[in-house]
PDB file of C-alpha atoms in Angstrom:
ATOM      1  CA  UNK A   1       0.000   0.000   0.000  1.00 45.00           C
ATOM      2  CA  UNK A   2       1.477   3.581  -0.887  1.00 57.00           C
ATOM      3  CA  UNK A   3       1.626   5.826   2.007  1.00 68.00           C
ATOM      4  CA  UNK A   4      -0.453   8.595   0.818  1.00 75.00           C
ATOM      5  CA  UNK A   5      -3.419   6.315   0.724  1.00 89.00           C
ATOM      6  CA  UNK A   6      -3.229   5.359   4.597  1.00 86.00           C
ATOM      7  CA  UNK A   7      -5.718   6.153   6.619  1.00 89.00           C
ATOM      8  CA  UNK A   8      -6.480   4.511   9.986  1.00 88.00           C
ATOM      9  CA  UNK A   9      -9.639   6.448  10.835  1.00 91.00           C
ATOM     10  CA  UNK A  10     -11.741   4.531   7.578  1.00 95.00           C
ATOM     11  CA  UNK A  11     -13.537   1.982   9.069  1.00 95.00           C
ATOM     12  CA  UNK A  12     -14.302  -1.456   7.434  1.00 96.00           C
ATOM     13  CA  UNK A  13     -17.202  -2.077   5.784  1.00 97.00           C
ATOM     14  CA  UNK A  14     -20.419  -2.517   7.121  1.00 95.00           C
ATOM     15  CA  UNK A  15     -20.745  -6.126   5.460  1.00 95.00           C
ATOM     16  CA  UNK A  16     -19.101  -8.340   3.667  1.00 95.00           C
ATOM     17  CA  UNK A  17     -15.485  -8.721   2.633  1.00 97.00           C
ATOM     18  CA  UNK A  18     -15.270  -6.794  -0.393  1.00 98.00           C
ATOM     19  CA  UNK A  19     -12.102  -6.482  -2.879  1.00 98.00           C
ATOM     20  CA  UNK A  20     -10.141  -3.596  -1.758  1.00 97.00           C
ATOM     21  CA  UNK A  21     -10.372  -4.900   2.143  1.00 97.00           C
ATOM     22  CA  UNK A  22      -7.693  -6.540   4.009  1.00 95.00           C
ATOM     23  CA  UNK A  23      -9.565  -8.669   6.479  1.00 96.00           C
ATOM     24  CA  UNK A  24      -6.151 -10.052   7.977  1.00 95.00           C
ATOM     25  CA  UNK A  25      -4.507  -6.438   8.302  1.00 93.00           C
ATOM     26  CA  UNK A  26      -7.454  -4.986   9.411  1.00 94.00           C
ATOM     27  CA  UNK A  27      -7.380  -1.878   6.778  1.00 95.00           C
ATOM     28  CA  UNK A  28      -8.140  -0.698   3.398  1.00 96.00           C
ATOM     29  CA  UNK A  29      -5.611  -1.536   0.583  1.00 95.00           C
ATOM     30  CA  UNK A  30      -6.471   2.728  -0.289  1.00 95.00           C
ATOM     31  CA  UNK A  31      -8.142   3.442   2.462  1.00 96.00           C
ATOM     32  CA  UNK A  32      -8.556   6.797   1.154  1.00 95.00           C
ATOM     33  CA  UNK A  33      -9.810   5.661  -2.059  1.00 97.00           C
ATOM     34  CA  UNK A  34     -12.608   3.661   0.284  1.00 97.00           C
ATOM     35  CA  UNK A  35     -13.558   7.498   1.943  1.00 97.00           C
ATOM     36  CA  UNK A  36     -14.007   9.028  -1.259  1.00 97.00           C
ATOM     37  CA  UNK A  37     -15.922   6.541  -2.704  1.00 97.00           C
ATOM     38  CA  UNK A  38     -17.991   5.968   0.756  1.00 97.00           C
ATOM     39  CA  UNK A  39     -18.834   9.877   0.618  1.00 98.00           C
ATOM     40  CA  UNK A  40     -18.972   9.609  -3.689  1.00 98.00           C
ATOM     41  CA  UNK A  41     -21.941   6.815  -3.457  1.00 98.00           C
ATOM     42  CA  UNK A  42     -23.624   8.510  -0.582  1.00 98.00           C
ATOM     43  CA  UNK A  43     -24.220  12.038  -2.869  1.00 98.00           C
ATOM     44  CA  UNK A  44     -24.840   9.876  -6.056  1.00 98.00           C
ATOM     45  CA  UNK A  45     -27.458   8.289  -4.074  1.00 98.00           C
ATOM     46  CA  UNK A  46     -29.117  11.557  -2.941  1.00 98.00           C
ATOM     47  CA  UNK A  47     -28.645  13.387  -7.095  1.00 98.00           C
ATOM     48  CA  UNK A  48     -26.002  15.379  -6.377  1.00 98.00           C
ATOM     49  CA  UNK A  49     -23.863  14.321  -9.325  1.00 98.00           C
ATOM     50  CA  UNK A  50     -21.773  17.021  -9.767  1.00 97.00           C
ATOM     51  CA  UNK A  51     -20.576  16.329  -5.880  1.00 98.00           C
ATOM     52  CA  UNK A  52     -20.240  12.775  -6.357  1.00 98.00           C
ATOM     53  CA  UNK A  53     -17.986  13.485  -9.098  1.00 98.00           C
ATOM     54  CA  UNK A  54     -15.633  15.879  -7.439  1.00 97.00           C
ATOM     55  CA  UNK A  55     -15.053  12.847  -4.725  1.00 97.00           C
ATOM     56  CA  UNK A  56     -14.216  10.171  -7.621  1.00 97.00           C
ATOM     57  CA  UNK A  57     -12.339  12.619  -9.383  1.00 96.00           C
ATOM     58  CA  UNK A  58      -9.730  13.658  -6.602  1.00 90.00           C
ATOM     59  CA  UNK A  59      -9.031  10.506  -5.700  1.00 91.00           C
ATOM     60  CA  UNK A  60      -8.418   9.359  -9.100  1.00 93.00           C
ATOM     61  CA  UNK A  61      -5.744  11.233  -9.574  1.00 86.00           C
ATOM     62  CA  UNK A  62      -3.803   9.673  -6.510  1.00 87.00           C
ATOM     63  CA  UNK A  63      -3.319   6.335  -8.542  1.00 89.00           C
ATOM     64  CA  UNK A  64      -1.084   5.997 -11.712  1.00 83.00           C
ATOM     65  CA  UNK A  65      -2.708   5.223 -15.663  1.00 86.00           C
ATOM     66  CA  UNK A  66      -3.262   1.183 -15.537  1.00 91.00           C
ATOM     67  CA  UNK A  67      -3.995   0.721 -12.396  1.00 94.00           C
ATOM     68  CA  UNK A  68      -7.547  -0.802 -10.926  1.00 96.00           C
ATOM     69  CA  UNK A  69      -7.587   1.812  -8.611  1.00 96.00           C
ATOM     70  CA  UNK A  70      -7.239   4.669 -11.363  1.00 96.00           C
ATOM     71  CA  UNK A  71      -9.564   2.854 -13.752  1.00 97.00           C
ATOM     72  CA  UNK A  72     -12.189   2.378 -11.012  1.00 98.00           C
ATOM     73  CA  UNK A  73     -12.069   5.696  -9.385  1.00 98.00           C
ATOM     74  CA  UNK A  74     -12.123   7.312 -13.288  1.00 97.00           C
ATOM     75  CA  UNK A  75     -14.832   4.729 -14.312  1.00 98.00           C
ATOM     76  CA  UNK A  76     -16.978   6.247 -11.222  1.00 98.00           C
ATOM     77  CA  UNK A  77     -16.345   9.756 -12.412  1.00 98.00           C
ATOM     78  CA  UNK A  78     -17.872   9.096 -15.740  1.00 98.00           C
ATOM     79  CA  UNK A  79     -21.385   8.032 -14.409  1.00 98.00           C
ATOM     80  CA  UNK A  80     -21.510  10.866 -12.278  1.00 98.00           C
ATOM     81  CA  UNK A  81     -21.097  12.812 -15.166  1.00 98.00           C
ATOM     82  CA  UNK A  82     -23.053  11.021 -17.397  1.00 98.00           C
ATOM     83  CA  UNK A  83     -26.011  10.865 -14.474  1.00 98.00           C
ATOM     84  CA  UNK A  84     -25.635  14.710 -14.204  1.00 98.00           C
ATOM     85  CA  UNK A  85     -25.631  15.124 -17.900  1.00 98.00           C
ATOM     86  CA  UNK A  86     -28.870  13.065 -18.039  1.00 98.00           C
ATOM     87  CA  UNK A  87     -30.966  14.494 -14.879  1.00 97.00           C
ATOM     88  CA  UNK A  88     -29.912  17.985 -14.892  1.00 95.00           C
ATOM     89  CA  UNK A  89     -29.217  19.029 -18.441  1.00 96.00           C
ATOM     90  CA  UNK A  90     -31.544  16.527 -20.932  1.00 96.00           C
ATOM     91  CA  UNK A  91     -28.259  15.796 -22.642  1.00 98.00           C
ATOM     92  CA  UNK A  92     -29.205  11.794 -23.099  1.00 98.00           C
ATOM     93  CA  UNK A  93     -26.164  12.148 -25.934  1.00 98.00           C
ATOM     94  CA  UNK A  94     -23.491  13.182 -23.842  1.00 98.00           C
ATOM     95  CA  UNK A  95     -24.563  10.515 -21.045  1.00 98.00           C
ATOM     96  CA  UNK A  96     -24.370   7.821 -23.323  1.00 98.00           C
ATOM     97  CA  UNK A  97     -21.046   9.436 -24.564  1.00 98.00           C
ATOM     98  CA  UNK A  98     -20.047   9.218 -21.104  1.00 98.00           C
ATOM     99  CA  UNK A  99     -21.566   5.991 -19.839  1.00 98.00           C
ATOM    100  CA  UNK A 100     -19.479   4.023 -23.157  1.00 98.00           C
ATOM    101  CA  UNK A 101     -16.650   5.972 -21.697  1.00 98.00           C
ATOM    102  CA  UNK A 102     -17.397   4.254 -17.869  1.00 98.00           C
ATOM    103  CA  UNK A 103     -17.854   0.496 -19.201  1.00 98.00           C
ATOM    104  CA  UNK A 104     -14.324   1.059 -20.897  1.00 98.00           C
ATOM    105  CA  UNK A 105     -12.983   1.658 -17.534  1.00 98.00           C
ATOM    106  CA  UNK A 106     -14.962  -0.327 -15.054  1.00 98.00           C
ATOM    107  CA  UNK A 107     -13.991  -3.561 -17.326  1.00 97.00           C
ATOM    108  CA  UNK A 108     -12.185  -5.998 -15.295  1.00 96.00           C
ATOM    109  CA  UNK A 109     -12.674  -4.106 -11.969  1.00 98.00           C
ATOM    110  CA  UNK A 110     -13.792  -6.852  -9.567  1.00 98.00           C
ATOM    111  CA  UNK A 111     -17.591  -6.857  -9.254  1.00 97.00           C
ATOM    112  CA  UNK A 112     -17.350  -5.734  -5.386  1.00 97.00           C
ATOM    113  CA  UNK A 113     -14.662  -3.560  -5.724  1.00 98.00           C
ATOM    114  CA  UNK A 114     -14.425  -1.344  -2.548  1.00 98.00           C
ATOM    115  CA  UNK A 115     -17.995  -2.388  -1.701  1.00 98.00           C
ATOM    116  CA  UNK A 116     -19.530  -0.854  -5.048  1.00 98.00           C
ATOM    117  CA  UNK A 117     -22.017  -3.442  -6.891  1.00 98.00           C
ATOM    118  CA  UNK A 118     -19.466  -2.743 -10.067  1.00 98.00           C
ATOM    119  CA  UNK A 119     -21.600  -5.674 -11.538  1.00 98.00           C
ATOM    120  CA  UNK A 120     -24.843  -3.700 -10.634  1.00 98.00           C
ATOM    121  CA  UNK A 121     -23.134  -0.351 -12.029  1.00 98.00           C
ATOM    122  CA  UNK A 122     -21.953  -1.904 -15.890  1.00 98.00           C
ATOM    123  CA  UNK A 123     -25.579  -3.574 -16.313  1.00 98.00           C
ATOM    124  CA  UNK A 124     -27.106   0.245 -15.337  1.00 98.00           C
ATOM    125  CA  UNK A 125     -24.934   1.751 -17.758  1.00 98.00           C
ATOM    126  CA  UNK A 126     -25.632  -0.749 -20.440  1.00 98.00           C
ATOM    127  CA  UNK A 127     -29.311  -0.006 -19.898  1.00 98.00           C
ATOM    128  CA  UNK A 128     -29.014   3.082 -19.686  1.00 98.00           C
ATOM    129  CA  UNK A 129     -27.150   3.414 -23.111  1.00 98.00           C
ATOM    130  CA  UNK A 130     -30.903   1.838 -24.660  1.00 98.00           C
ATOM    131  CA  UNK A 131     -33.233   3.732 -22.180  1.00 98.00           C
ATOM    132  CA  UNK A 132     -32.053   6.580 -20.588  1.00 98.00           C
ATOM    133  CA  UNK A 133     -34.554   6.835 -18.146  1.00 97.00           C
ATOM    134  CA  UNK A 134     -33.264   3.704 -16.472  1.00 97.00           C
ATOM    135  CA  UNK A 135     -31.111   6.456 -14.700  1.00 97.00           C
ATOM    136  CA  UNK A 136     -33.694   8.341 -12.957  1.00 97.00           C
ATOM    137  CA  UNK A 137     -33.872   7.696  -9.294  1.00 96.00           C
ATOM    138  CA  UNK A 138     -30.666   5.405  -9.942  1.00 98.00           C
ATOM    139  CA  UNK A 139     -29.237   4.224  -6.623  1.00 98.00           C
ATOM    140  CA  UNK A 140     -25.674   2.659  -6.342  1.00 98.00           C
ATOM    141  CA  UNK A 141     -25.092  -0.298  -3.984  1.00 98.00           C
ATOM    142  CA  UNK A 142     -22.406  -0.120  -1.111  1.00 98.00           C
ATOM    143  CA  UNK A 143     -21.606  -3.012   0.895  1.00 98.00           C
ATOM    144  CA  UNK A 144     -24.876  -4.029   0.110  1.00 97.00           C
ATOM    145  CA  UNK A 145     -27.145  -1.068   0.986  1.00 97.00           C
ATOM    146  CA  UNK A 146     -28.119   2.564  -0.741  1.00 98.00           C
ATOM    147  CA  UNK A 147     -26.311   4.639   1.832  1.00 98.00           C
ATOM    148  CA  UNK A 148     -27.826   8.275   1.337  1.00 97.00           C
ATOM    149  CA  UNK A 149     -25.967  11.326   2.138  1.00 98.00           C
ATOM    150  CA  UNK A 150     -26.007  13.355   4.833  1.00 98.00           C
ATOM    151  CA  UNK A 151     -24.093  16.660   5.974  1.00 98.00           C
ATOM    152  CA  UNK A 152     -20.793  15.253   6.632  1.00 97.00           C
ATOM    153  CA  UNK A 153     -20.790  13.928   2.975  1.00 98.00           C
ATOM    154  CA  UNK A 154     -21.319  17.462   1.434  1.00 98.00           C
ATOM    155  CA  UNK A 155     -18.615  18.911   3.998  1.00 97.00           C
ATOM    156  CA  UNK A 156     -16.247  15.855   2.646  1.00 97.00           C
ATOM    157  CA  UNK A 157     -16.905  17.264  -1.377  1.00 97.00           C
ATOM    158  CA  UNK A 158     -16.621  20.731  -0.492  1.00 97.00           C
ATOM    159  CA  UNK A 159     -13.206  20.105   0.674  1.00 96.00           C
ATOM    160  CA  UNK A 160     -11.538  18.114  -1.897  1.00 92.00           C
ATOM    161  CA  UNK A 161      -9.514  19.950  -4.237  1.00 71.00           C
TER     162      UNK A 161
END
C-alpha cells in the first residue's frame, strides 16, 4: 500500500469482505480511495452528481494510468457525469457518450470492488445506453445497501480539491 493512501480512521465495511479490504490487516488496501468513494456513493445516491464526481475525481488522480484503482475511481467519475448530464441538463447524448466511456474503464474491476455493486453499475450503464430513463432515481449499492448522504458527505466534497 502507498503511504499517501493510509488512513487509519476509515472503518471497514459494514458487510461483507469486499475487494479492496484486508480482512487479515485490518485496513483498506487505499483506504482513502474507500472514503471518497464511501462519501462519492452517498451524494450519487441523494442526485447530487456534480458532488459525487468531485469525490471520484480527486481521488483518481492519486493512482497511476493502468492501475484498478485509477480505472475504477475514473470509471466512477464518468457516471456521475453522465447521471448529471442526463438528470440535470436533458443531454441523453453526452450521457451515453459518457456511460461508453465508464464500461471502458470499469472492465475488469472486480464486481465488489471497494464495496460498489461494479456488476450492478456496468448492467445500469448498459441499460441506460438503450433507455435513458433507467437512470432516474438510480441508486448505487455499497456493501450491500443505498447509503444516502447526509451533511458530513457534502462537507467531505466541499473540501476536496
Amino acid at each position: 500500500m502507498d503511504d499517501h493512501t493510509r488512513d487509519p480512521a476509515v472503518g471497514p465495511p459494514s458487510s461483507g469482505t469486499p475487494t479492496g479490504w484486508n480482512p487479515e490487516a485490518g485496513e483498506w488496501d487505499h483506504a482513502t480511495l474507500r472514503r471518497a468513494v464511501d462519501h462519492g456513493i452517498r451524494l450519487f445516491n441523494a442526485g447530487a452528481f456534480h458532488e459525487a464526481h468531485d469525490c471520484f475525481e480527486a481521488e483518481w488522480y492519486n493512482y497511476g494510468a493502468g492501475t484498478t484503482e485509477s480505472a475504477f475511481a475514473h470509471g466512477l467519475v464518468q457516471v456521475a457525469a453522465g447521471a448529471y448530464k442526463h438528470v440535470d441538463f436533458e443531454d441523453d447524448a453526452g450521457m451515453r457518450s459518457l456511460f461508453e466511456t465508464a464500461l471502458q474503464y470499469l472492465e475488469g474491476v472486480p464486481a465488489d470492488y471497494y464495496g460498489v455493486a461494479v456488476g450492478d453499475v456496468r448492467t445500469t450503464l448498459t441499460d441506460a445506453l438503450a433507455d435513458p430513463s433507467v437512470v432516474d432515481g438510480w441508486r448505487i449499492e455499497l456493501d450491500g445497501e443505498y447509503p444516502d448522504a447526509g451533511p458530513a458527505d457534502f462537507a467531505y466534497a466541499e473540501g476536496v480539491d
